[in-house]
Amino acid sequence: MRRARVVQQYVTAAGNGGLKTEYKALISRETLSDHYEFIPVVLNNCHCGISLSDIRFYRNAIREADPDIVHIRGAGMESLNAVLGAKLSGRGKVLVTVHGMFSDLVYYSPIKRWICRHVVEPMIFGLSDGVSCVYERASQRDVFRRYKKKMLPFVYNRMPQYPDCSAEEKRALRTELNLPENARIGIYVGRVTKEKGLAYLVDALKQLDTSWPPELCLLVVGDGDYLREMQAECSSLRHAQQVIFTGQQEQVQKYLNASDFFLSPSLHENLSISILEACAAKLPCLVSDVGGNGEIIENGMNGFMIEPYSANAIADGIRKMCCISTYDILEKNIRKTDYRKFSDEQVDKQLESVYAYLLKL
């Protein structure tokens, strides 16, 4: 029996975050290869806005691949070019997986947000044959209401598998990374942008500056357009030396294993890869109550859910993470938390059900 051919569309652009991680995880999976033949269609150096050359690239590449399914990730302008190319190719059913939407960006130009919400996204979802999200409650959003007949089951992002890190290994990592041995280290990993709520984190650190929790140290791992401004803001803190900026790092797991808790004050999310990575490293998490974060973190069990857009909530959450008795409870709980729903095996089953359903349409 012929395997179904699935084109995996992807753009090699910087800062693709979770989308890039999920793409690489999928094409490395062997368990789906019995039923599906995955064909990468990778666009290098994509153009901004509607691009006839990008549309032609997708049309020609997809026509040559002759797939049963064209799997397109994201709901931005580059995805619209891919959807248009797929429809012009006349090959396969178009599946769009929503990892994020530009219309959610708080600091994006209001005009651009309007265009994304009322032009780009309706074209992407309207031209697709099926739409899938990366967390369960996403399909209940108002933006998807008019596409109810096209909404397919959700497919979680994958949680990596990390080996347990012993106390001795943690101490060794702190020495290697030149981190203080006895500090209570909180870590943020991701794009350093205001969209991630980092301006509110800076305000929270200013609040904490007059009564800094003993031994608190904060790592900021990543790069982005807010990095220099954030560094400048933090340099004026009395405890500026306790805020360490590492820049972009390939070996993120090392920094997670060297830390005590994870922090994500993001203003919007779908299903955060960075939070999944932190949970894989057995870190209690302090995260904003947005998107699918609540499907990873159970408040008071493996972390704390806090109000977004709130420096006060961030500061209070950090104080809780620095309370020894509270932290010890979280640390014990997280080692018993069942994360199997984010495992490769479960995500493979979810994805296979989406593909199978789409092929029957």
GROMACS .gro file of C-alpha atoms in nm:
model
  361
    1MET     CA    1   0.000   0.000   0.000
    2ARG     CA    2   0.140   0.340  -0.100
    3ARG     CA    3   0.232   0.569   0.186
    4ALA     CA    4   0.056   0.905   0.193
    5ARG     CA    5   0.290   1.180   0.079
    6VAL     CA    6   0.307   1.480   0.314
    7VAL     CA    7   0.489   1.799   0.219
    8GLN     CA    8   0.636   1.972   0.522
    9GLN     CA    9   0.663   2.343   0.445
   10TYR     CA   10   0.921   2.540   0.635
   11VAL     CA   11   1.099   2.876   0.613
   12THR     CA   12   1.461   2.905   0.729
   13ALA     CA   13   1.416   3.241   0.899
   14ALA     CA   14   1.581   3.350   1.222
   15GLY     CA   15   1.372   3.348   1.538
   16ASN     CA   16   1.118   3.086   1.435
   17GLY     CA   17   1.126   2.950   1.789
   18GLY     CA   18   0.885   2.668   1.857
   19LEU     CA   19   0.792   2.629   1.491
   20LYS     CA   20   1.150   2.541   1.403
   21THR     CA   21   1.177   2.298   1.695
   22GLU     CA   22   0.856   2.117   1.600
   23TYR     CA   23   0.954   2.091   1.235
   24LYS     CA   24   1.287   1.932   1.319
   25ALA     CA   25   1.126   1.697   1.571
   26LEU     CA   26   0.871   1.574   1.318
   27ILE     CA   27   1.106   1.495   1.033
   28SER     CA   28   1.329   1.300   1.272
   29ARG     CA   29   1.045   1.069   1.381
   30GLU     CA   30   1.050   0.717   1.243
   31THR     CA   31   0.723   0.589   1.394
   32LEU     CA   32   0.512   0.775   1.136
   33SER     CA   33   0.722   0.666   0.838
   34ASP     CA   34   0.528   0.340   0.794
   35HIS     CA   35   0.223   0.534   0.680
   36TYR     CA   36   0.359   0.869   0.563
   37GLU     CA   37   0.638   0.984   0.337
   38PHE     CA   38   0.755   1.327   0.451
   39ILE     CA   39   0.887   1.559   0.183
   40PRO     CA   40   1.049   1.882   0.303
   41VAL     CA   41   0.983   2.198   0.105
   42VAL     CA   42   1.217   2.450   0.261
   43LEU     CA   43   1.229   2.814   0.150
   44ASN     CA   44   1.552   3.001   0.216
   45ASN     CA   45   1.553   3.380   0.236
   46CYS     CA   46   1.178   3.438   0.222
   47HIS     CA   47   1.054   3.784   0.128
   48CYS     CA   48   0.841   4.021   0.333
   49GLY     CA   49   0.477   4.058   0.236
   50ILE     CA   50   0.308   3.894  -0.060
   51SER     CA   51   0.588   3.759  -0.279
   52LEU     CA   52   0.526   3.628  -0.629
   53SER     CA   53   0.866   3.459  -0.631
   54ASP     CA   54   0.792   3.277  -0.303
   55ILE     CA   55   0.448   3.174  -0.429
   56ARG     CA   56   0.605   3.038  -0.751
   57PHE     CA   57   0.865   2.850  -0.546
   58TYR     CA   58   0.595   2.678  -0.343
   59ARG     CA   59   0.375   2.610  -0.645
   60ASN     CA   60   0.658   2.444  -0.837
   61ALA     CA   61   0.804   2.252  -0.540
   62ILE     CA   62   0.466   2.121  -0.429
   63ARG     CA   63   0.365   2.029  -0.784
   64GLU     CA   64   0.688   1.832  -0.821
   65ALA     CA   65   0.638   1.655  -0.486
   66ASP     CA   66   0.279   1.561  -0.580
   67PRO     CA   67   0.166   1.520  -0.217
   68ASP     CA   68  -0.159   1.404  -0.061
   69ILE     CA   69  -0.121   1.664   0.217
   70VAL     CA   70   0.058   1.997   0.227
   71HIS     CA   71   0.138   2.077   0.591
   72ILE     CA   72   0.193   2.451   0.643
   73ARG     CA   73   0.299   2.589   0.981
   74GLY     CA   74   0.205   2.929   1.118
   75ALA     CA   75  -0.043   3.200   1.021
   76GLY     CA   76   0.182   3.483   0.906
   77MET     CA   77   0.248   3.633   0.565
   78GLU     CA   78   0.506   3.363   0.475
   79SER     CA   79   0.235   3.104   0.542
   80LEU     CA   80  -0.008   3.286   0.314
   81ASN     CA   81   0.249   3.267   0.034
   82ALA     CA   82   0.279   2.894   0.099
   83VAL     CA   83  -0.099   2.843   0.101
   84LEU     CA   84  -0.137   3.035  -0.227
   85GLY     CA   85   0.142   2.831  -0.384
   86ALA     CA   86  -0.017   2.508  -0.262
   87LYS     CA   87  -0.357   2.599  -0.406
   88LEU     CA   88  -0.201   2.702  -0.739
   89SER     CA   89  -0.014   2.371  -0.753
   90GLY     CA   90  -0.343   2.182  -0.754
   91ARG     CA   91  -0.186   1.908  -0.541
   92GLY     CA   92  -0.294   1.773  -0.205
   93LYS     CA   93  -0.508   1.896   0.079
   94VAL     CA   94  -0.379   2.197   0.270
   95LEU     CA   95  -0.335   2.165   0.646
   96VAL     CA   96  -0.244   2.475   0.846
   97THR     CA   97  -0.106   2.428   1.197
   98VAL     CA   98  -0.139   2.748   1.400
   99HIS     CA   99   0.172   2.800   1.613
  100GLY     CA  100   0.118   3.173   1.646
  101MET     CA  101  -0.051   3.471   1.484
  102PHE     CA  102   0.085   3.818   1.415
  103SER     CA  103  -0.252   3.966   1.507
  104ASP     CA  104  -0.181   3.866   1.868
  105LEU     CA  105   0.136   4.078   1.887
  106VAL     CA  106   0.076   4.352   2.142
  107TYR     CA  107   0.363   4.576   2.029
  108TYR     CA  108   0.304   4.524   1.655
  109SER     CA  109   0.180   4.816   1.446
  110PRO     CA  110  -0.201   4.849   1.488
  111ILE     CA  111  -0.239   4.876   1.111
  112LYS     CA  112  -0.034   4.561   1.053
  113ARG     CA  113  -0.231   4.378   1.323
  114TRP     CA  114  -0.556   4.479   1.154
  115ILE     CA  115  -0.430   4.357   0.816
  116CYS     CA  116  -0.322   4.026   0.970
  117ARG     CA  117  -0.651   3.973   1.155
  118HIS     CA  118  -0.886   4.084   0.875
  119VAL     CA  119  -0.695   3.999   0.556
  120VAL     CA  120  -0.402   3.760   0.595
  121GLU     CA  121  -0.544   3.515   0.849
  122PRO     CA  122  -0.891   3.490   0.684
  123MET     CA  123  -0.720   3.412   0.353
  124ILE     CA  124  -0.499   3.145   0.511
  125PHE     CA  125  -0.781   2.974   0.702
  126GLY     CA  126  -1.033   3.023   0.422
  127LEU     CA  127  -0.811   2.863   0.155
  128SER     CA  128  -0.700   2.574   0.376
  129ASP     CA  129  -0.877   2.238   0.389
  130GLY     CA  130  -0.813   2.194   0.760
  131VAL     CA  131  -0.683   2.394   1.057
  132SER     CA  132  -0.517   2.247   1.366
  133CYS     CA  133  -0.391   2.425   1.677
  134VAL     CA  134  -0.118   2.329   1.925
  135TYR     CA  135  -0.324   2.339   2.244
  136GLU     CA  136  -0.671   2.215   2.327
  137ARG     CA  137  -0.852   2.538   2.412
  138ALA     CA  138  -0.720   2.730   2.111
  139SER     CA  139  -1.006   2.621   1.884
  140GLN     CA  140  -1.250   2.799   2.120
  141ARG     CA  141  -1.103   3.139   2.034
  142ASP     CA  142  -1.337   3.379   1.853
  143VAL     CA  143  -1.096   3.405   1.559
  144PHE     CA  144  -1.167   3.040   1.468
  145ARG     CA  145  -1.544   3.048   1.515
  146ARG     CA  146  -1.621   3.108   1.148
  147TYR     CA  147  -1.395   2.816   1.048
  148LYS     CA  148  -1.563   2.565   1.279
  149LYS     CA  149  -1.616   2.310   0.999
  150LYS     CA  150  -1.245   2.318   0.915
  151MET     CA  151  -1.114   2.283   1.269
  152LEU     CA  152  -0.932   1.954   1.321
  153PRO     CA  153  -0.810   1.796   1.648
  154PHE     CA  154  -0.527   1.980   1.821
  155VAL     CA  155  -0.169   1.849   1.815
  156TYR     CA  156   0.051   1.937   2.110
  157ASN     CA  157   0.408   2.052   2.074
  158ARG     CA  158   0.655   1.791   2.194
  159MET     CA  159   0.835   1.789   2.526
  160PRO     CA  160   1.199   1.683   2.499
  161GLN     CA  161   1.340   1.411   2.721
  162TYR     CA  162   1.620   1.521   2.951
  163PRO     CA  163   1.802   1.294   3.197
  164ASP     CA  164   1.777   1.388   3.563
  165CYS     CA  165   2.044   1.627   3.685
  166SER     CA  166   2.196   1.546   4.025
  167ALA     CA  167   2.300   1.805   4.282
  168GLU     CA  168   2.663   1.731   4.202
  169GLU     CA  169   2.605   1.780   3.829
  170LYS     CA  170   2.422   2.109   3.897
  171ARG     CA  171   2.715   2.238   4.103
  172ALA     CA  172   2.956   2.139   3.827
  173LEU     CA  173   2.746   2.318   3.566
  174ARG     CA  174   2.738   2.634   3.776
  175THR     CA  175   3.114   2.626   3.801
  176GLU     CA  176   3.146   2.567   3.425
  177LEU     CA  177   2.906   2.851   3.343
  178ASN     CA  178   3.059   3.084   3.604
  179LEU     CA  179   2.735   3.105   3.801
  180PRO     CA  180   2.713   3.153   4.178
  181GLU     CA  181   2.707   2.814   4.352
  182ASN     CA  182   2.462   2.889   4.633
  183ALA     CA  183   2.222   3.124   4.454
  184ARG     CA  184   1.851   3.067   4.393
  185ILE     CA  185   1.866   3.094   4.015
  186GLY     CA  186   1.562   3.181   3.807
  187ILE     CA  187   1.591   3.155   3.430
  188TYR     CA  188   1.414   3.301   3.129
  189VAL     CA  189   1.479   3.139   2.791
  190GLY     CA  190   1.345   3.278   2.466
  191ARG     CA  191   1.331   3.580   2.241
  192VAL     CA  192   1.417   3.897   2.429
  193THR     CA  193   1.121   4.105   2.315
  194LYS     CA  194   0.852   4.307   2.486
  195GLU     CA  195   0.596   4.058   2.355
  196LYS     CA  196   0.742   3.811   2.606
  197GLY     CA  197   0.643   4.042   2.893
  198LEU     CA  198   1.003   4.131   2.973
  199ALA     CA  199   0.929   4.503   3.026
  200TYR     CA  200   0.697   4.393   3.307
  201LEU     CA  201   0.975   4.168   3.439
  202VAL     CA  202   1.208   4.470   3.451
  203ASP     CA  203   0.945   4.664   3.649
  204ALA     CA  204   0.913   4.366   3.884
  205LEU     CA  205   1.290   4.362   3.940
  206LYS     CA  206   1.277   4.734   4.023
  207GLN     CA  207   1.015   4.654   4.287
  208LEU     CA  208   1.231   4.377   4.427
  209ASP     CA  209   1.543   4.592   4.427
  210THR     CA  210   1.466   4.747   4.767
  211SER     CA  211   1.406   4.407   4.929
  212TRP     CA  212   1.592   4.164   4.703
  213PRO     CA  213   1.524   3.802   4.801
  214PRO     CA  214   1.837   3.650   4.953
  215GLU     CA  215   2.058   3.473   4.701
  216LEU     CA  216   1.823   3.550   4.406
  217CYS     CA  217   1.997   3.548   4.069
  218LEU     CA  218   1.820   3.581   3.732
  219LEU     CA  219   1.947   3.444   3.401
  220VAL     CA  220   1.817   3.584   3.073
  221VAL     CA  221   1.906   3.345   2.791
  222GLY     CA  222   1.833   3.467   2.441
  223ASP     CA  223   1.852   3.757   2.200
  224GLY     CA  224   1.606   4.002   2.053
  225ASP     CA  225   1.519   4.362   1.979
  226TYR     CA  226   1.457   4.445   2.347
  227LEU     CA  227   1.790   4.306   2.472
  228ARG     CA  228   1.994   4.629   2.481
  229GLU     CA  229   1.712   4.830   2.637
  230MET     CA  230   1.654   4.560   2.897
  231GLN     CA  231   2.025   4.545   2.980
  232ALA     CA  232   2.033   4.924   3.019
  233GLU     CA  233   1.728   4.919   3.249
  234CYS     CA  234   1.875   4.642   3.465
  235SER     CA  235   2.215   4.811   3.486
  236SER     CA  236   2.062   5.078   3.710
  237LEU     CA  237   1.948   4.822   3.968
  238ARG     CA  238   2.130   4.805   4.300
  239HIS     CA  239   2.142   4.430   4.238
  240ALA     CA  240   2.243   4.462   3.872
  241GLN     CA  241   2.512   4.197   3.912
  242GLN     CA  242   2.242   3.946   4.006
  243VAL     CA  243   2.084   3.976   3.658
  244ILE     CA  244   2.296   3.788   3.404
  245PHE     CA  245   2.245   3.812   3.028
  246THR     CA  246   2.396   3.518   2.841
  247GLY     CA  247   2.288   3.603   2.487
  248GLN     CA  248   2.171   3.334   2.245
  249GLN     CA  249   2.282   2.985   2.347
  250GLU     CA  250   2.272   2.659   2.156
  251GLN     CA  251   2.312   2.445   2.471
  252VAL     CA  252   2.004   2.568   2.657
  253GLN     CA  253   1.974   2.247   2.857
  254LYS     CA  254   2.294   2.329   3.045
  255TYR     CA  255   2.150   2.658   3.168
  256LEU     CA  256   1.820   2.495   3.264
  257ASN     CA  257   1.997   2.224   3.464
  258ALA     CA  258   2.204   2.488   3.642
  259SER     CA  259   1.889   2.679   3.746
  260ASP     CA  260   1.623   2.641   4.016
  261PHE     CA  261   1.307   2.779   3.857
  262PHE     CA  262   1.180   2.899   3.519
  263LEU     CA  263   1.011   3.229   3.443
  264SER     CA  264   0.788   3.318   3.147
  265PRO     CA  265   0.584   3.641   3.181
  266SER     CA  266   0.474   3.633   2.815
  267LEU     CA  267   0.178   3.848   2.707
  268HIS     CA  268   0.049   3.579   2.470
  269GLU     CA  269   0.140   3.222   2.383
  270ASN     CA  270   0.022   2.917   2.202
  271LEU     CA  271   0.204   2.618   2.354
  272SER     CA  272   0.543   2.734   2.471
  273ILE     CA  273   0.839   2.515   2.376
  274SER     CA  274   1.053   2.691   2.637
  275ILE     CA  275   0.811   2.596   2.916
  276LEU     CA  276   0.805   2.236   2.792
  277GLU     CA  277   1.185   2.235   2.798
  278ALA     CA  278   1.187   2.375   3.152
  279CYS     CA  279   0.946   2.107   3.270
  280ALA     CA  280   1.161   1.842   3.103
  281ALA     CA  281   1.448   1.978   3.315
  282LYS     CA  282   1.227   1.938   3.627
  283LEU     CA  283   1.209   2.311   3.698
  284PRO     CA  284   0.910   2.465   3.877
  285CYS     CA  285   0.767   2.733   3.648
  286LEU     CA  286   0.634   3.083   3.706
  287VAL     CA  287   0.428   3.162   3.394
  288SER     CA  288   0.159   3.402   3.281
  289ASP     CA  289  -0.192   3.266   3.239
  290VAL     CA  290  -0.213   3.295   2.860
  291GLY     CA  291  -0.267   3.054   2.570
  292GLY     CA  292  -0.191   2.692   2.645
  293ASN     CA  293   0.029   2.757   2.951
  294GLY     CA  294  -0.246   2.623   3.175
  295GLU     CA  295  -0.235   2.291   2.990
  296ILE     CA  296   0.129   2.250   3.100
  297ILE     CA  297   0.135   2.414   3.444
  298GLU     CA  298  -0.108   2.329   3.724
  299ASN     CA  299  -0.116   2.624   3.960
  300GLY     CA  300   0.044   2.542   4.295
  301MET     CA  301   0.156   2.197   4.183
  302ASN     CA  302   0.441   2.221   3.931
  303GLY     CA  303   0.452   2.599   3.929
  304PHE     CA  304   0.247   2.915   3.955
  305MET     CA  305   0.015   3.078   3.703
  306ILE     CA  306   0.017   3.456   3.726
  307GLU     CA  307  -0.180   3.740   3.575
  308PRO     CA  308  -0.025   3.876   3.252
  309TYR     CA  309   0.065   4.244   3.215
  310SER     CA  310   0.143   4.265   3.588
  311ALA     CA  311   0.480   4.353   3.740
  312ASN     CA  312   0.325   4.302   4.084
  313ALA     CA  313   0.228   3.944   3.998
  314ILE     CA  314   0.578   3.870   3.868
  315ALA     CA  315   0.743   4.014   4.179
  316ASP     CA  316   0.511   3.819   4.410
  317GLY     CA  317   0.575   3.501   4.210
  318ILE     CA  318   0.951   3.542   4.236
  319ARG     CA  319   0.920   3.591   4.612
  320LYS     CA  320   0.725   3.263   4.632
  321MET     CA  321   0.992   3.084   4.430
  322CYS     CA  322   1.252   3.215   4.676
  323CYS     CA  323   1.057   3.086   4.978
  324ILE     CA  324   1.231   2.761   5.074
  325SER     CA  325   0.924   2.576   5.205
  326THR     CA  326   0.709   2.673   4.904
  327TYR     CA  327   0.983   2.588   4.657
  328ASP     CA  328   1.049   2.248   4.817
  329ILE     CA  329   0.683   2.152   4.770
  330LEU     CA  330   0.690   2.252   4.403
  331GLU     CA  331   1.015   2.067   4.342
  332LYS     CA  332   0.873   1.746   4.491
  333ASN     CA  333   0.551   1.780   4.293
  334ILE     CA  334   0.721   1.840   3.959
  335ARG     CA  335   0.912   1.514   3.986
  336LYS     CA  336   0.578   1.333   4.011
  337THR     CA  337   0.399   1.529   3.737
  338ASP     CA  338   0.280   1.321   3.443
  339TYR     CA  339   0.380   1.486   3.115
  340ARG     CA  340   0.307   1.191   2.888
  341LYS     CA  341   0.052   1.388   2.685
  342PHE     CA  342   0.347   1.586   2.541
  343SER     CA  343   0.553   1.275   2.462
  344ASP     CA  344   0.663   1.183   2.110
  345GLU     CA  345   0.433   0.882   2.116
  346GLN     CA  346   0.120   1.080   2.208
  347VAL     CA  347   0.197   1.367   1.970
  348ASP     CA  348   0.256   1.117   1.689
  349LYS     CA  349  -0.090   0.969   1.756
  350GLN     CA  350  -0.250   1.314   1.756
  351LEU     CA  351  -0.082   1.411   1.430
  352GLU     CA  352  -0.168   1.082   1.266
  353SER     CA  353  -0.535   1.130   1.356
  354VAL     CA  354  -0.530   1.477   1.196
  355TYR     CA  355  -0.371   1.345   0.878
  356ALA     CA  356  -0.612   1.051   0.861
  357TYR     CA  357  -0.913   1.278   0.912
  358LEU     CA  358  -0.792   1.522   0.647
  359LEU     CA  359  -0.740   1.244   0.390
  360LYS     CA  360  -1.102   1.135   0.437
  361LEU     CA  361  -1.241   1.481   0.356
   0.00000   0.00000   0.00000
